[in-house]
Short mmCIF file of C-alpha atoms and ligand atoms in Angstrom, two decimals:
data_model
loop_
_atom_site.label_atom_id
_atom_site.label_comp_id
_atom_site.label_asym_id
_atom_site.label_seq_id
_atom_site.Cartn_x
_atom_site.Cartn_y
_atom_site.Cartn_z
CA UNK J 1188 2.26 -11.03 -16.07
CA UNK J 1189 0.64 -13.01 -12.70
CA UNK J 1190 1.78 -11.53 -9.42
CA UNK J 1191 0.33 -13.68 -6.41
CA UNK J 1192 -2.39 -11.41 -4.10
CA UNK J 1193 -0.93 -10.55 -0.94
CA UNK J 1194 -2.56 -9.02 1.96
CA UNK J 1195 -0.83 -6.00 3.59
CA UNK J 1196 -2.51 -5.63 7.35
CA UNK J 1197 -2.57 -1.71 7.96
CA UNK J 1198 -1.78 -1.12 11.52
CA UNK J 1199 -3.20 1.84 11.65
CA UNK J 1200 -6.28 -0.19 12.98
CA UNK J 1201 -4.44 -1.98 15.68
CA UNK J 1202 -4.14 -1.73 19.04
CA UNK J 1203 -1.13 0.46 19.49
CA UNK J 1204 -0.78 -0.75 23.66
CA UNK J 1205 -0.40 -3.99 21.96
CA UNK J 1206 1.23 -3.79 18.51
CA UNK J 1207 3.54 -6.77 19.05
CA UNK J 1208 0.52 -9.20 19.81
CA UNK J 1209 -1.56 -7.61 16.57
CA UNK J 1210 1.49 -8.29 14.61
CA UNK J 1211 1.95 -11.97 15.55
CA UNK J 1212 -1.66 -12.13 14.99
CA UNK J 1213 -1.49 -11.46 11.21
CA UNK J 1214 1.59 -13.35 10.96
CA UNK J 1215 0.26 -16.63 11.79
CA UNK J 1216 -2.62 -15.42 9.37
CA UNK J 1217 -0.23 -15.43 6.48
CA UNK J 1218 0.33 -11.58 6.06
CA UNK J 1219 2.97 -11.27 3.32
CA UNK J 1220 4.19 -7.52 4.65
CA UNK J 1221 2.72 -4.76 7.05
CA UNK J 1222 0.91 -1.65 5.93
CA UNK J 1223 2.45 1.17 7.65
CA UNK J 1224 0.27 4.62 7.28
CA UNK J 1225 3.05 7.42 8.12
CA UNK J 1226 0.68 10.92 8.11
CA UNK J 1227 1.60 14.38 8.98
CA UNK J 1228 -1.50 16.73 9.23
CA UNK J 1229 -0.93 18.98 6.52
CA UNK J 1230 -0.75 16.33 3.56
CA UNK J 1231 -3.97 14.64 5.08
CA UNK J 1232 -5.87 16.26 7.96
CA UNK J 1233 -4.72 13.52 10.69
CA UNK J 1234 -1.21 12.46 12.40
CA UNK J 1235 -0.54 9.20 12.97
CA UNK J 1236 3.31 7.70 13.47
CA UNK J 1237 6.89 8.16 12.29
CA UNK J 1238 10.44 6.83 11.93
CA UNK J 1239 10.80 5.29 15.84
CA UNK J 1240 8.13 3.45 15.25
CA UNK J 1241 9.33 2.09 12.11
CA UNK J 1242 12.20 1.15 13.98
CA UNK J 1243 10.59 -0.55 16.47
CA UNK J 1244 8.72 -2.49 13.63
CA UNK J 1245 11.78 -3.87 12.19
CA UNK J 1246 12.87 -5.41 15.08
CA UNK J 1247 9.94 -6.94 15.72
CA UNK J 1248 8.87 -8.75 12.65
CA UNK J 1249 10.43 -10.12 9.78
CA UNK J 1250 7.67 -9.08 7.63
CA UNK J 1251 8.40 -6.55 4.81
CA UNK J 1252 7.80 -2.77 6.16
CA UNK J 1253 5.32 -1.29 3.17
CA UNK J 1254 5.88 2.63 4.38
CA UNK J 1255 2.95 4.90 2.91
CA UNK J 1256 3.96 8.18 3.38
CA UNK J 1257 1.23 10.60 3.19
CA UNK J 1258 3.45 13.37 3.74
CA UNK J 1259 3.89 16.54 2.11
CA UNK J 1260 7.36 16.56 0.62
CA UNK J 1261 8.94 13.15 1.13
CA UNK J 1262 11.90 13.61 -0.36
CA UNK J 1263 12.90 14.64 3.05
CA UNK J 1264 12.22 11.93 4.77
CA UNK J 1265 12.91 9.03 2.53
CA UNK J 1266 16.52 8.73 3.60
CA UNK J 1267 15.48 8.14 7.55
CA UNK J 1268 12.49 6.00 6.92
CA UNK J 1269 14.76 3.48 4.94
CA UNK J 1270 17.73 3.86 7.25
CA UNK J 1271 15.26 2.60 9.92
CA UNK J 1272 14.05 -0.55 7.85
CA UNK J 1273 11.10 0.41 5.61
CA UNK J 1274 11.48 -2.17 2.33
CA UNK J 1275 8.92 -1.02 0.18
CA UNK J 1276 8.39 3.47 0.55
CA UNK J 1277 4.96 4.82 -1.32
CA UNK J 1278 4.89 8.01 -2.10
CA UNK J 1279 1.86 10.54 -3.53
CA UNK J 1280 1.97 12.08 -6.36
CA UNK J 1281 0.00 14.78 -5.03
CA UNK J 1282 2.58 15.52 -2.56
CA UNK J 1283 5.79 16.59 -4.29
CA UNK J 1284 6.53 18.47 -7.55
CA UNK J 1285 9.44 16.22 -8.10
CA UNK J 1286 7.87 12.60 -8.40
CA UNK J 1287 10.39 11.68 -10.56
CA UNK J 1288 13.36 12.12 -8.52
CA UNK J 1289 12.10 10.82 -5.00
CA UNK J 1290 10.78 7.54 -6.80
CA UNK J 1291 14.46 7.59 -7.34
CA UNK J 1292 16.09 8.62 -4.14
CA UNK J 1293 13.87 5.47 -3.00
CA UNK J 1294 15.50 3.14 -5.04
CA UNK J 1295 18.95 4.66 -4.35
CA UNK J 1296 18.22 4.01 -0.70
CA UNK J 1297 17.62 0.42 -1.54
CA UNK J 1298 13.95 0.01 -0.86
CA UNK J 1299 11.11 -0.79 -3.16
CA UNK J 1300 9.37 2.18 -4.87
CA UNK J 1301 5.93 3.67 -4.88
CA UNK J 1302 3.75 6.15 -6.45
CA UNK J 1303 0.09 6.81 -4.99
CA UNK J 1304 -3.01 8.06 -6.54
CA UNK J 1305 -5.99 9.83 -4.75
CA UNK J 1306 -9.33 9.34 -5.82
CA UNK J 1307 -9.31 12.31 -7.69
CA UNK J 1308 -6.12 11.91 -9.53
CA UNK J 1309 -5.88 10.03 -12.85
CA UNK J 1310 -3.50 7.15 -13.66
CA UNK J 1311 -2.56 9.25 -16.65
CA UNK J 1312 -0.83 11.63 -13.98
CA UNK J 1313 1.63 8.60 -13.43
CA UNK J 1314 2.45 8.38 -17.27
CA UNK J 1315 5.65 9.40 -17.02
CA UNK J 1316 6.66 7.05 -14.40
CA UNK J 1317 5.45 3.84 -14.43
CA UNK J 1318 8.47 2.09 -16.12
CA UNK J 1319 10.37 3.58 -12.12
CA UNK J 1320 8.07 2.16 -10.12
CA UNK J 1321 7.80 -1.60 -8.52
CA UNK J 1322 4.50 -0.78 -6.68
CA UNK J 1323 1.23 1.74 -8.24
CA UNK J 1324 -0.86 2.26 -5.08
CA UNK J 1325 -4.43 3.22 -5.56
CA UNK J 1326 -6.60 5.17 -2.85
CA UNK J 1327 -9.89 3.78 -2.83
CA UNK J 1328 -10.66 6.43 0.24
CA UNK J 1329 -9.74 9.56 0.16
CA UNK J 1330 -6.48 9.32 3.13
CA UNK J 1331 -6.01 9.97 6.50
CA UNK J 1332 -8.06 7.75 8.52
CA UNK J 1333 -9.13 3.99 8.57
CA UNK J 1334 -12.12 2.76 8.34
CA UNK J 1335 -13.80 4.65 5.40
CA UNK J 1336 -16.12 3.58 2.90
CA UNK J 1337 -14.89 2.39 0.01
CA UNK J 1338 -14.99 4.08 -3.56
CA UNK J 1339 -15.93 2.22 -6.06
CA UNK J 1340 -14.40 4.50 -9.29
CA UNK J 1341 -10.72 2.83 -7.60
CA UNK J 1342 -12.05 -0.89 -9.22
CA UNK J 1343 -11.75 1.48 -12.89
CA UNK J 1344 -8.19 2.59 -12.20
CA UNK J 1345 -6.90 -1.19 -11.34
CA UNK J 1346 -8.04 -2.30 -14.75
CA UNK J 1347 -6.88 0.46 -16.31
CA UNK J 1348 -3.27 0.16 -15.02
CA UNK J 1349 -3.49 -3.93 -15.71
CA UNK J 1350 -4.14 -2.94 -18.97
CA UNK J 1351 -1.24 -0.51 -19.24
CA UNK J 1352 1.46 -2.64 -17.72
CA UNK J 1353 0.54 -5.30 -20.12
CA UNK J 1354 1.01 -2.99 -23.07
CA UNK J 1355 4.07 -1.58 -22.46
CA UNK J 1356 5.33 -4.34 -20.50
CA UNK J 1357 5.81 -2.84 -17.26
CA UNK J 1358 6.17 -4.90 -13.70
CA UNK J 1359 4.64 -3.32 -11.10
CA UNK J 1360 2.57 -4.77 -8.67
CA UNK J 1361 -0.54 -3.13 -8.13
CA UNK J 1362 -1.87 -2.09 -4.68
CA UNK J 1363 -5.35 -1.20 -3.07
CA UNK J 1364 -5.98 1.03 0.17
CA UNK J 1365 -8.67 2.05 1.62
CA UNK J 1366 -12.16 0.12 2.68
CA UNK J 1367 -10.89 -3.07 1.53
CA UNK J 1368 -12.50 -6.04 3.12
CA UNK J 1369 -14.54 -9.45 2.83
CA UNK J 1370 -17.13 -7.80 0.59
CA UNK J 1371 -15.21 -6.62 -2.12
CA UNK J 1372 -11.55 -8.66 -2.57
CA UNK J 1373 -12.86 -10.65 -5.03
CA UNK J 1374 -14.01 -8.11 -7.21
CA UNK J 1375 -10.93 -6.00 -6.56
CA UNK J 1376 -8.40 -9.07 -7.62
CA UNK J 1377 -10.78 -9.73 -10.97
CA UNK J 1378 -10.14 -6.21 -11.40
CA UNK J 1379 -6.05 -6.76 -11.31
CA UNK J 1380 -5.34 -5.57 -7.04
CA UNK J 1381 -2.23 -7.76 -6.30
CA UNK J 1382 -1.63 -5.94 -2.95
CA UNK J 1383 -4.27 -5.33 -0.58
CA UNK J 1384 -3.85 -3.33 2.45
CA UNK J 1385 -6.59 -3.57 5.20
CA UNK J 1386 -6.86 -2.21 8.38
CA UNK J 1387 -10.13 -2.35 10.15
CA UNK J 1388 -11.53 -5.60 8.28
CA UNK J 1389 -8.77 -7.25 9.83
CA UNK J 1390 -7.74 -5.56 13.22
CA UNK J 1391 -11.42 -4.89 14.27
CA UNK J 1392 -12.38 -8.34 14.48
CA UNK J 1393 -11.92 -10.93 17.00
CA UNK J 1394 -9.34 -12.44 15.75
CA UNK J 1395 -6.84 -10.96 12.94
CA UNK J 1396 -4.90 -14.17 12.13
CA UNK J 1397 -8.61 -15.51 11.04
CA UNK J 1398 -9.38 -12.08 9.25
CA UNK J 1399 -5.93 -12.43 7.42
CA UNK J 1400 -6.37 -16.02 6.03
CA UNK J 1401 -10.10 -16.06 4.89
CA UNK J 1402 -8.91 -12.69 2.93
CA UNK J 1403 -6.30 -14.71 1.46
CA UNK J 1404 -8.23 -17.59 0.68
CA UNK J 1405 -11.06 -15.24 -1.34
CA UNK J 1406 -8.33 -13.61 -2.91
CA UNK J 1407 -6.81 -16.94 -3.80
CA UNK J 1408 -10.25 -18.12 -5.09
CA UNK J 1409 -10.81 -15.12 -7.47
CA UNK J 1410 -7.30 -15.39 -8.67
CA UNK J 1411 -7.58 -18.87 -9.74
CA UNK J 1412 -10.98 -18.19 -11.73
CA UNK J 1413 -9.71 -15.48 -13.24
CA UNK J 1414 -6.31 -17.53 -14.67
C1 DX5 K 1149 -5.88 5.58 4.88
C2 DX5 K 1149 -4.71 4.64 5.02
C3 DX5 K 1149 -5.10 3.23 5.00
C4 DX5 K 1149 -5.98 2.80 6.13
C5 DX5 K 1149 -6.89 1.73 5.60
O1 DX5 K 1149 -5.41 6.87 4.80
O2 DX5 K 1149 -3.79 4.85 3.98
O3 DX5 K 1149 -3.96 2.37 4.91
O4 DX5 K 1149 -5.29 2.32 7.24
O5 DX5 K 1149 -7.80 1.44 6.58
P1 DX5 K 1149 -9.15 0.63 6.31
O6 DX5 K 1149 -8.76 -0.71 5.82
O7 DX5 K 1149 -9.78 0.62 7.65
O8 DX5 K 1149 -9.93 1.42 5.29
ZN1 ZN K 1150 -2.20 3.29 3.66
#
């Protein structure tokens, strides 16, 4: 199975006085969806922003809304963050005992969804699930703020989960968060990353739309020597 790679601009790293202009920004850049980091200090030690916001989003972009909740207990929130326009919802598996039923509560609220992997959490933990799943999400910094450095033991799980989707014949995409830039796409989309979020490589330069497209155009490149 060949996904295309698509780059997911985290807006965590944007200018929140000026969200709208970031987000035209990365448009014109080609951005396939927006990254949107949803945190509540007690499942990572940081707060960030919530449903209105969300809201807000959706009426201001037609991009895809990929929610990463890194919450503890989703399940309570998945209802409200689809009701307010999130189309893909990424959950951890860290964060609920019942991973099974919120990856279906997702679906049932008509979004796309996600399970998400720490650094310190095998893909074996997602055994169970991976035939519920349209997305597998792997932390390549440990979450809760942008900007981190990123781990390399991530580029092990990718291949490992390219390798199990094309054994049992399972579709999901695969997705890569955390310290993702210039420096290490190609590797990451030889390695099987389909998805790749980044915040600071792209918002904390001087101009996103560029960021987004030379991303994409690496990506691209890798992609077409690996097929
Ligand atoms: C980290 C978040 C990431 C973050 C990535 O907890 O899940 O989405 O915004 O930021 P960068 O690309 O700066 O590492
Ligand atoms: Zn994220």
């Amino acid at each position: 199975m060949t996904y295309p790679v698509e780059i997911a601009p985290s807006i965590l790293a944007a200018d929140f006085s000026c969200l709208g202009d970031g987000i035209r920004a990365v448009e014109r850049g080609g951005a396939a969806m927006l990254h949107v980091d949803v945190m509540d200090g007690h499942f990572v030690p940081n707060i960030s922003i919530g449903v209105p916001v969300v809201i807000s989003l959706r009426k201001a972009t037609r991009l895809p809304l990929d929610v990463h909740l890194m919450i503890q207990n989703p399940e309570l929130f998945i209802q409200a963050f689809a009701e307010a326009g999130a189309d893909m919802i990424s959950i951890h598996e860290e964060a609920t005992p019942h991973l099974d039923r919120a990856l279906s509560m997702i679906r049932e609220h008509g979004c796309q969804p996600g399970a998400v992997i720490n650094p310190a959490t095998p893909v074996s933990a997602l055994s169970e699930i991976f035939g519920k799943v349209d997305h597998i999400l792997v932390m390549s910094v440990n979450p809760g703020f942008g900007g981190q450095k990123f781990i390399p033991g991530a580029l092990g799980k990718i291949r490992e989960l390219k390798r199990i989707r094309e054994s049992y014949n399972h579709s999901f995409r695969i997705e890569v968060d955390g310290g993702v830039g210039p420096e290490n796409v190609a590797e990451l989309v030889r390695a099987g990353a389909e998805i790749l979020v980044a915040g600071t490589s792209i918002f904390h330069t001087p101009d996103a739309a560029e960021a987004v497209r030379s991303m994409k155009q690496t990506a691209d490149g890798a992609l077409a020597q690996k097929v």
